[in-house]
XYZ file of C-alpha atoms in Angstrom:
534
model
C -11.083 -14.982 71.064
C -13.065 -18.188 71.047
C -11.522 -21.407 69.719
C -11.938 -22.079 66.035
C -14.396 -24.885 65.306
C -14.647 -26.410 61.890
C -18.076 -26.984 60.429
C -19.495 -28.456 57.293
C -20.545 -31.807 55.847
C -18.769 -35.020 56.835
C -15.170 -35.752 55.893
C -14.523 -38.792 53.673
C -13.168 -40.727 56.669
C -16.025 -39.990 59.027
C -19.670 -39.251 59.359
C -19.658 -36.414 61.898
C -18.704 -32.772 61.711
C -15.986 -31.413 63.993
C -18.306 -29.150 65.940
C -16.720 -29.674 69.322
C -19.916 -31.102 70.701
C -18.186 -32.606 73.698
C -18.752 -36.226 72.744
C -16.168 -38.558 74.167
C -16.505 -41.534 71.871
C -17.589 -44.691 73.584
C -17.844 -42.915 76.891
C -20.597 -40.546 75.681
C -24.302 -41.297 76.035
C -25.912 -42.892 73.003
C -28.900 -41.465 71.117
C -29.084 -38.425 73.373
C -30.347 -40.333 76.406
C -28.584 -37.930 78.791
C -30.115 -34.949 77.028
C -33.592 -36.405 77.229
C -33.089 -37.242 80.911
C -32.683 -33.563 81.720
C -29.920 -31.120 82.604
C -29.046 -32.847 85.873
C -28.338 -36.153 84.161
C -26.298 -34.452 81.451
C -24.183 -32.641 84.059
C -23.621 -35.880 85.954
C -22.525 -37.687 82.800
C -20.055 -34.913 81.949
C -18.658 -34.847 85.483
C -18.063 -38.593 85.466
C -16.695 -38.741 81.930
C -14.036 -36.016 82.282
C -11.830 -37.809 84.875
C -12.219 -41.079 82.949
C -10.926 -39.384 79.803
C -7.925 -38.001 81.694
C -7.017 -41.411 83.099
C -7.514 -43.040 79.695
C -5.151 -40.484 78.152
C -2.655 -41.207 80.935
C -2.681 -44.895 79.970
C -2.327 -44.102 76.264
C 0.481 -41.610 76.953
C 2.390 -44.156 79.009
C 2.051 -46.683 76.179
C 3.559 -44.182 73.721
C 6.368 -43.388 76.179
C 7.244 -47.075 76.529
C 7.360 -47.778 72.784
C 9.538 -44.696 72.201
C 11.804 -45.499 75.147
C 12.245 -49.032 73.816
C 13.912 -47.564 70.721
C 16.153 -44.936 72.291
C 17.342 -46.710 75.442
C 18.928 -49.667 73.636
C 21.394 -47.581 71.582
C 23.426 -46.519 74.589
C 23.888 -50.125 75.671
C 25.313 -51.501 72.417
C 29.017 -51.133 73.375
C 28.400 -52.874 76.714
C 26.343 -55.638 75.088
C 29.059 -56.231 72.481
C 31.541 -56.749 75.305
C 29.244 -58.929 77.422
C 28.338 -61.283 74.571
C 31.771 -61.076 72.845
C 30.020 -59.974 69.651
C 30.818 -57.569 66.827
C 29.000 -54.286 66.307
C 27.261 -55.743 63.239
C 25.813 -58.470 65.456
C 24.688 -56.330 68.399
C 23.053 -53.773 66.112
C 20.355 -56.383 65.505
C 19.179 -55.638 69.053
C 17.991 -52.305 67.665
C 17.096 -53.494 64.158
C 14.879 -56.375 65.353
C 12.771 -53.933 67.369
C 12.493 -51.355 64.586
C 11.744 -53.952 61.894
C 8.925 -55.469 63.951
C 7.304 -52.062 64.400
C 7.746 -50.973 60.782
C 6.558 -54.189 59.156
C 3.564 -54.935 61.380
C 2.141 -51.555 62.384
C -0.475 -51.373 59.606
C -1.540 -54.994 60.065
C -2.032 -54.711 63.821
C -3.900 -51.431 63.326
C -6.370 -53.152 61.023
C -6.602 -56.146 63.356
C -7.612 -53.790 66.143
C -10.401 -52.411 63.943
C -11.758 -55.936 63.475
C -11.325 -57.702 66.829
C -11.480 -54.732 69.221
C -8.868 -52.102 69.960
C -9.017 -52.319 73.742
C -8.606 -56.078 73.662
C -5.645 -55.914 71.287
C -3.990 -52.987 73.094
C -4.106 -54.883 76.377
C -2.519 -57.859 74.624
C 0.145 -55.599 73.096
C 1.061 -54.009 76.444
C 1.195 -57.464 78.038
C 3.449 -58.757 75.249
C 5.743 -55.722 75.502
C 6.028 -56.113 79.279
C 6.588 -59.877 79.135
C 9.172 -59.509 76.365
C 10.985 -56.906 78.488
C 11.356 -59.549 81.205
C 12.739 -61.999 78.637
C 15.184 -59.363 77.354
C 16.454 -58.741 80.869
C 16.874 -62.477 81.524
C 18.319 -63.454 78.106
C 21.419 -65.677 78.491
C 22.569 -65.328 74.862
C 22.658 -62.580 72.255
C 20.290 -64.272 69.813
C 17.688 -64.950 72.503
C 17.930 -61.266 73.378
C 17.381 -60.340 69.728
C 14.353 -62.662 69.524
C 12.877 -61.133 72.677
C 13.464 -57.668 71.211
C 11.489 -58.673 68.111
C 8.600 -59.756 70.362
C 8.933 -56.487 72.247
C 8.748 -54.662 68.903
C 5.513 -56.464 68.043
C 4.009 -55.265 71.311
C 5.291 -51.751 70.574
C 3.692 -51.868 67.110
C 0.302 -52.572 68.704
C 0.797 -49.795 71.259
C 1.944 -47.257 68.660
C -0.860 -47.972 66.172
C -3.758 -48.165 68.599
C -2.988 -45.309 70.996
C -3.594 -42.731 68.265
C -6.685 -44.624 67.071
C -8.123 -44.524 70.608
C -8.106 -40.721 70.668
C -11.211 -40.680 68.463
C -13.047 -42.897 70.959
C -12.062 -41.136 74.177
C -11.651 -37.428 73.361
C -14.183 -34.897 71.991
C -13.302 -33.729 68.478
C -12.825 -30.152 69.686
C -9.912 -31.380 71.863
C -8.349 -33.881 69.458
C -5.360 -31.626 68.776
C -4.470 -31.391 72.466
C -4.619 -35.161 72.845
C -2.416 -35.654 69.768
C -0.009 -33.072 71.160
C 0.187 -34.957 74.455
C 0.988 -38.223 72.669
C 3.645 -36.430 70.607
C 5.131 -34.973 73.786
C 5.391 -38.395 75.425
C 7.044 -39.823 72.319
C 9.635 -37.036 72.405
C 10.166 -37.488 76.146
C 10.898 -41.181 75.548
C 13.385 -40.314 72.814
C 15.138 -37.678 74.944
C 15.101 -39.758 78.137
C 16.491 -42.966 76.621
C 20.238 -42.168 76.376
C 20.587 -40.512 79.811
C 18.369 -43.052 81.610
C 20.095 -45.942 79.859
C 23.559 -44.696 80.799
C 22.545 -44.321 84.444
C 20.953 -47.773 84.574
C 24.009 -49.466 83.066
C 26.337 -47.671 85.462
C 24.218 -48.457 88.519
C 22.584 -51.828 87.837
C 24.071 -53.391 84.682
C 22.742 -53.905 81.155
C 19.736 -56.011 82.178
C 18.177 -52.954 83.817
C 17.836 -51.381 80.339
C 14.939 -53.732 79.685
C 13.627 -54.518 83.176
C 12.858 -50.830 83.761
C 9.926 -51.275 81.354
C 8.212 -53.848 83.577
C 6.704 -51.615 86.312
C 5.786 -48.968 83.728
C 4.177 -51.622 81.532
C 2.128 -52.964 84.438
C 0.920 -49.442 85.245
C -0.038 -48.839 81.602
C -1.883 -52.175 81.564
C -3.832 -51.250 84.690
C -4.833 -47.809 83.371
C -5.850 -49.162 79.963
C -7.877 -52.008 81.468
C -9.602 -49.718 83.956
C -10.384 -46.648 81.845
C -10.495 -47.420 78.111
C -13.957 -47.981 76.561
C -15.032 -51.602 76.261
C -14.980 -53.166 72.787
C -18.321 -53.674 71.106
C -17.090 -56.636 69.040
C -16.748 -60.166 70.327
C -13.207 -61.601 70.646
C -13.297 -63.345 67.245
C -16.046 -61.341 65.572
C -13.971 -59.833 62.769
C -11.009 -62.209 62.630
C -12.388 -64.051 59.610
C -12.293 -60.774 57.620
C -8.633 -60.094 58.426
C -6.454 -59.966 55.316
C -3.741 -62.459 56.258
C -2.113 -62.651 52.817
C -2.057 -58.888 52.359
C -0.566 -58.408 55.820
C 2.168 -60.971 55.101
C 3.038 -59.415 51.730
C 3.162 -55.918 53.193
C 5.353 -57.069 56.080
C 7.829 -58.801 53.749
C 7.887 -55.791 51.421
C 8.534 -53.344 54.230
C 11.187 -55.602 55.751
C 13.012 -55.774 52.408
C 12.942 -52.003 52.014
C 13.994 -51.306 55.619
C 16.902 -53.747 55.391
C 17.981 -52.269 52.049
C 18.133 -48.832 53.676
C 19.923 -49.913 56.871
C 22.377 -52.667 55.922
C 25.762 -51.530 54.683
C 25.634 -48.212 56.588
C 24.745 -46.143 53.523
C 26.980 -48.062 51.091
C 24.838 -49.815 48.547
C 26.032 -53.235 47.458
C 24.459 -56.129 45.603
C 22.508 -57.200 48.684
C 20.966 -53.747 49.033
C 19.992 -53.686 45.362
C 18.481 -57.175 45.603
C 16.447 -56.141 48.637
C 15.168 -53.033 46.835
C 14.141 -55.143 43.837
C 12.367 -57.554 46.181
C 10.577 -54.605 47.805
C 9.468 -53.267 44.412
C 8.124 -56.686 43.417
C 6.403 -56.918 46.785
C 4.610 -53.625 46.175
C 3.242 -54.945 42.876
C 2.080 -58.197 44.447
C 0.515 -56.359 47.373
C -1.469 -53.991 45.126
C -2.704 -56.909 43.006
C -3.663 -58.948 46.080
C -5.529 -56.054 47.687
C -7.514 -55.451 44.480
C -8.852 -59.018 44.668
C -9.353 -59.275 48.430
C -12.897 -59.290 49.824
C -11.784 -57.354 52.911
C -8.447 -55.721 51.994
C -5.945 -54.557 54.553
C -5.738 -51.142 52.844
C -8.612 -50.048 50.629
C -7.492 -48.390 47.402
C -10.373 -45.920 47.712
C -8.670 -44.404 50.768
C -5.886 -43.041 48.583
C -8.311 -41.247 46.260
C -8.727 -38.553 48.873
C -6.121 -35.778 48.448
C -6.023 -35.010 52.179
C -4.859 -38.490 53.174
C -2.394 -38.747 50.272
C -0.871 -35.396 51.171
C -0.695 -36.232 54.882
C 1.154 -39.502 54.274
C 3.536 -37.998 51.699
C 4.399 -34.956 53.783
C 4.913 -37.090 56.893
C 7.410 -39.294 55.039
C 9.300 -36.310 53.579
C 9.467 -34.421 56.863
C 10.627 -37.512 58.787
C 13.388 -37.968 56.213
C 14.526 -34.428 56.979
C 14.502 -35.005 60.743
C 17.103 -37.748 60.367
C 19.544 -35.069 59.159
C 19.767 -33.725 62.721
C 20.780 -37.180 64.014
C 23.139 -37.966 61.133
C 24.931 -34.626 60.851
C 24.752 -33.244 64.395
C 27.278 -35.501 66.188
C 29.968 -35.018 63.520
C 29.486 -31.260 63.193
C 29.518 -30.683 66.940
C 32.576 -32.855 67.583
C 34.683 -32.425 64.444
C 33.931 -28.795 63.563
C 33.045 -27.189 66.901
C 35.365 -29.409 68.935
C 32.879 -30.405 71.661
C 33.500 -33.396 73.885
C 31.219 -36.409 74.031
C 29.296 -35.183 77.087
C 28.574 -31.764 75.561
C 27.611 -33.339 72.239
C 25.028 -35.436 74.098
C 23.665 -32.375 75.879
C 23.344 -30.368 72.642
C 21.698 -33.258 70.793
C 19.109 -33.585 73.563
C 17.894 -30.040 72.800
C 15.919 -31.236 69.770
C 13.808 -33.892 71.548
C 13.326 -31.583 74.536
C 12.007 -28.762 72.327
C 9.676 -31.224 70.605
C 8.480 -32.479 73.996
C 7.769 -28.962 75.263
C 6.062 -27.967 71.993
C 3.695 -30.933 71.704
C 0.797 -29.870 73.931
C 0.883 -26.160 72.909
C 0.927 -27.307 69.278
C -2.218 -29.341 69.934
C -3.952 -26.349 71.488
C -3.045 -24.226 68.469
C -4.409 -26.911 66.131
C -7.699 -26.932 68.042
C -7.875 -23.152 68.102
C -6.816 -22.165 64.579
C -7.409 -25.358 62.602
C -5.157 -28.361 62.052
C -4.500 -27.740 58.353
C -3.411 -24.145 58.937
C -1.013 -25.196 61.705
C 0.397 -27.962 59.512
C 1.503 -25.300 57.047
C 2.943 -23.180 59.880
C 5.022 -26.136 61.034
C 6.376 -26.758 57.529
C 7.295 -23.091 57.089
C 9.144 -23.088 60.432
C 11.066 -26.221 59.457
C 12.042 -24.648 56.137
C 13.273 -21.483 57.841
C 15.347 -23.385 60.410
C 16.897 -25.642 57.758
C 17.807 -22.667 55.566
C 19.534 -20.942 58.494
C 21.536 -24.110 59.195
C 22.500 -24.302 55.519
C 24.265 -20.910 55.704
C 25.394 -20.812 59.356
C 29.199 -20.401 59.639
C 31.123 -22.322 62.330
C 32.132 -18.970 63.863
C 28.640 -18.709 65.386
C 29.517 -21.645 67.631
C 27.035 -23.820 69.471
C 24.282 -21.196 69.454
C 24.512 -20.976 65.672
C 23.516 -24.642 65.582
C 21.178 -24.947 68.572
C 18.862 -22.007 67.834
C 17.906 -23.000 64.265
C 17.783 -26.643 65.407
C 15.189 -25.638 68.000
C 13.171 -23.937 65.235
C 13.313 -27.099 63.094
C 12.281 -29.448 65.900
C 9.608 -27.079 67.187
C 8.201 -26.819 63.660
C 8.282 -30.599 63.404
C 6.276 -30.924 66.640
C 3.663 -28.487 65.307
C 3.530 -30.262 61.947
C 3.275 -33.778 63.387
C 0.541 -32.882 65.862
C -1.528 -30.898 63.362
C -1.062 -33.415 60.541
C -2.200 -36.332 62.710
C -5.123 -34.297 64.021
C -6.321 -33.291 60.547
C -6.633 -36.956 59.574
C -7.561 -38.805 62.763
C -10.333 -36.395 63.811
C -12.502 -37.591 60.914
C -11.667 -41.271 60.469
C -14.544 -43.741 60.385
C -14.568 -45.801 63.589
C -13.950 -49.096 61.760
C -10.834 -47.708 59.982
C -9.119 -45.763 62.772
C -6.577 -48.474 63.472
C -5.388 -48.936 59.890
C -5.223 -45.173 59.194
C -3.250 -44.651 62.401
C -0.947 -47.452 61.285
C -0.442 -45.804 57.889
C 0.449 -42.471 59.496
C 2.993 -44.125 61.771
C 4.321 -46.201 58.882
C 4.908 -43.123 56.723
C 6.894 -41.558 59.559
C 8.960 -44.711 60.163
C 9.713 -45.155 56.463
C 10.825 -41.536 56.327
C 13.194 -42.093 59.250
C 14.596 -45.284 57.732
C 15.060 -43.608 54.337
C 16.542 -40.484 55.882
C 19.209 -42.439 57.763
C 20.524 -43.729 54.451
C 19.796 -40.838 52.061
C 20.782 -37.942 54.318
C 23.861 -39.875 55.411
C 24.874 -40.323 51.779
C 24.283 -36.612 51.073
C 26.401 -35.649 54.082
C 29.248 -37.955 53.127
C 29.191 -36.828 49.506
C 29.107 -33.121 50.402
C 32.009 -33.649 52.824
C 34.039 -35.034 49.880
C 35.283 -38.007 51.881
C 34.618 -41.710 52.172
C 35.088 -41.661 55.972
C 33.370 -38.770 57.726
C 35.000 -39.715 61.047
C 38.361 -38.615 59.587
C 37.163 -35.576 57.628
C 38.535 -32.129 58.375
C 36.522 -29.544 60.304
C 35.973 -27.478 57.147
C 34.812 -30.524 55.159
C 32.291 -31.503 57.845
C 30.992 -27.909 57.988
C 30.536 -27.897 54.202
C 28.735 -31.229 54.400
C 26.436 -29.915 57.126
C 25.458 -26.855 55.113
C 24.732 -28.894 51.989
C 22.739 -31.502 53.907
C 20.457 -28.911 55.482
C 20.024 -27.158 52.136
C 18.725 -30.471 50.779
C 16.571 -30.761 53.915
C 15.043 -27.328 53.264
C 14.259 -28.314 49.681
C 12.571 -31.511 50.884
C 10.384 -29.570 53.338
C 9.457 -27.138 50.565
C 8.558 -30.167 48.452
C 6.344 -31.389 51.282
C 4.595 -28.023 51.407
C 4.145 -28.088 47.619
C 2.681 -31.598 47.798
C 0.229 -30.468 50.452
C -0.915 -27.364 48.611
C -0.716 -28.808 45.100
C -2.849 -31.832 45.970
C -5.739 -29.616 47.000
C -4.921 -30.391 50.626
C -6.440 -27.097 51.827
C -9.566 -27.684 49.738
C -9.647 -31.493 49.588
C -11.557 -32.020 52.810
C -14.485 -29.853 51.733
C -14.557 -31.358 48.262
C -14.291 -34.843 49.704
C -17.128 -34.168 52.090
C -19.376 -33.033 49.276
C -18.459 -36.064 47.166
C -19.049 -38.372 50.099
C -22.404 -36.783 50.835
C -23.531 -37.264 47.241
C -22.333 -40.859 47.228
C -24.205 -41.683 50.406
C -27.356 -39.980 49.118
C -27.223 -41.989 45.924
C -26.593 -45.145 47.963
C -29.634 -44.540 50.155
C -31.848 -43.813 47.146
C -30.607 -46.976 45.454
C -31.384 -49.070 48.508
C -34.847 -47.503 48.753
C -35.558 -48.296 45.094
C -34.345 -51.880 45.525
C -36.428 -52.251 48.676
C -39.614 -50.978 47.039
C -39.189 -53.051 43.892
C -39.806 -56.312 45.692
C -38.264 -59.699 44.834
């Protein structure tokens, strides 16, 4: 069976069909020069371009691995850092929060900045900043200098996260976009799974500073690969900087910071500070929308959200990411309190999820290329629903397998969903909007994770009928687990309903037709204005 190749008029985000024509973005010949030069020249171009694409993907994959590792590796070091700096847990948790807040608040802004000033240029700067900040983290003499360096590291990670996915459209033929997205998803999962075990080994062997210094050689390698193999920017260094929406970026960053802090401070217990932060976030949304409506070159164009495909992709990504936090919130308590596993075994069982996602990433990309990204998105959502429903009825008598097997189904479905969802959007984005759309996709996922940590934690605590889950009985924790995953299944079903109800499976074709008519009218209007004279 030959791979499935979409055809039809252009998508609203792009001007080319997904015909798998073998173009590799900036690395492909322009205006068919290779074709006109004859078969020999075309074969030579293809032979040279293929290795370059592989090395470019290696650099992008390493960038994703580093940004993901920067999140997961720090958690295991918090007890040691609290002891070294004689600090409370509330203080050392800012080592993690500073990094996550920088990524969440700035990812859309840096994505748009890359569209304007050049993605290669900005990605190289982001990798350099991440690597340099890792050195500062490893050399930090005080806790607050370490937290400041982590914020700088998070800014570099925001650039790396936003632009790696945007670069896929420039370096990979559309017929292989799913495989590239799957590879990036695999590297993200590898970083998440590798962090705790690698961090524990580094602390035991070399001390806490090695948690951050390990990024330096990897960062230098990523910098070399990106500099050597990524396509050169067509813009000058400051060509589009004047069009950057500084006010909109600032408002969005402050709004997202308020929301993220409201969801994370207080550990799920909402007080006056949390309410005040939520009110500030709501006001920030209003100000941001009003500012963007008046901006000459807005950070996020309102017209982008008129397309049902993009709306559905962002909404489903946020809902599904909220669900994935249930595995991190509920799993440790259920495995230890109900099944009676020790800390080492709990860590091993919890690593199954990221490992399944890592193994599933590349095959999921191949399936998206073969059968269509939108179809595989639905398959991923159905698998997540099935796994969550099994967890919602699984009795403790089934033991570890009763938890691990449906967990593997949930995480495997998530890998399929994430790869296919990203592919369905990024394969058709206009070149000058790839960065901001990639930032929005990553933002929706991060907001879902931040919201899930609070919401799913509150659901778990409420269903366990206790104010302190660490002291709850085995039966109470089991009841809380089943209720939490029932809510998770309902949320995934809601995501599927959003996708189908928004015309997600028909929206691309309709959008293409609308876009084609709009462009035709625009060309006719310009022709009339040109022929009318002054």
